[in-house]
Amino acid sequence: MTQACKLAAGNWKMNGLRADLAEARALAAAFPAPGCGIVLCPPATLLCAMAEAVSGSAIGLGGQDCHTQAAGAHTGDISAAMLADAGAHHVILGHSERRADHAESSALVAAKAHAAHAAGWVSIICVGETEAERDAGETLDIVLGQLAESLPEGAGAANTVIAYEPVWAIGTGRTPTLAQIAEVHDALRAKLPDRAISLLYGGSVKPGNAAEIFAIANVDGALVGGASLKAADFGAIIAALEAA
Ligand code: PEP
């Protein structure tokens, strides 16, 4: 069986101006030949400039969302082809902030992932329970349901990464126990259409907890928000993944 690839993906969310490209440059310089995949997902406004800043390095780039259509009358939206034109080959889809702020359903996430795959790009599809859902004992039902509904036909290791991100752990400094992460990742792996799809954990990953999280079976890397904004912090997380 092919092994899932190790990947550290940084989600800059709605953060970052041109001055912050220095962080991307520093990261590229620190990892000329990394022992894992590295992807930075800056806001769309920075994609072209970041592509230039890390040109020739091992850092890949990703978008934070894409439309289901390649082009057309969709004010404010960005297509997978546009992301690629700007230098991105990954796209985060179904992040809980988009599911909450933009009422994105899993069906829409699957349609967006289909569009990204058709254009030849890799989707990083996010799933995760709210705190209320965890307290109600519904975690596995929620994440496995989101997985089943968010994966488009044809999803496999070549075009798909899954990120388990408990909503209550994102940006809060709180994380599930290692056993709770393991339980969800084991359940997700068992339901993947292709067991070599990489499974990332996301939610308050930091230099101080990365190594113990990466030691969990079925955790192939991380989707990192706040700690990906600084090269020193994200670099320490990447180093922990390389060593895992
Ligand atoms: C995220 O936004 O995907 C995320 C995991 O954020 P943070 O690392 O800040 O919790």
PDB file of C-alpha atoms in Angstrom, residues 144 147 184-193 195 199 218:
ATOM      1  CA  LEU A 144     -17.565  11.036   8.886  1.00  0.00           C
ATOM      2  CA  LEU A 147     -16.219  13.464   4.806  1.00  0.00           C
ATOM      3  CA  VAL A 184     -10.994  10.583  14.779  1.00  0.00           C
ATOM      4  CA  HIS A 185      -8.004  10.013  12.493  1.00  0.00           C
ATOM      5  CA  ASP A 186      -8.366   6.227  12.748  1.00  0.00           C
ATOM      6  CA  ALA A 187     -12.057   6.527  11.860  1.00  0.00           C
ATOM      7  CA  LEU A 188     -11.336   8.872   8.946  1.00  0.00           C
ATOM      8  CA  ARG A 189      -8.581   6.628   7.554  1.00  0.00           C
ATOM      9  CA  ALA A 190     -10.938   3.654   7.576  1.00  0.00           C
ATOM     10  CA  LYS A 191     -13.464   5.577   5.454  1.00  0.00           C
ATOM     11  CA  LEU A 192     -11.117   7.115   2.894  1.00  0.00           C
ATOM     12  CA  PRO A 193     -11.656   5.985  -0.699  1.00  0.00           C
ATOM     13  CA  ARG A 195      -5.962   5.040   2.197  1.00  0.00           C
ATOM     14  CA  LEU A 199      -4.743  13.179   6.901  1.00  0.00           C
ATOM     15  CA  ASN A 218      -2.705   8.256  11.027  1.00  0.00           C
TER      16      ASN A 218
END
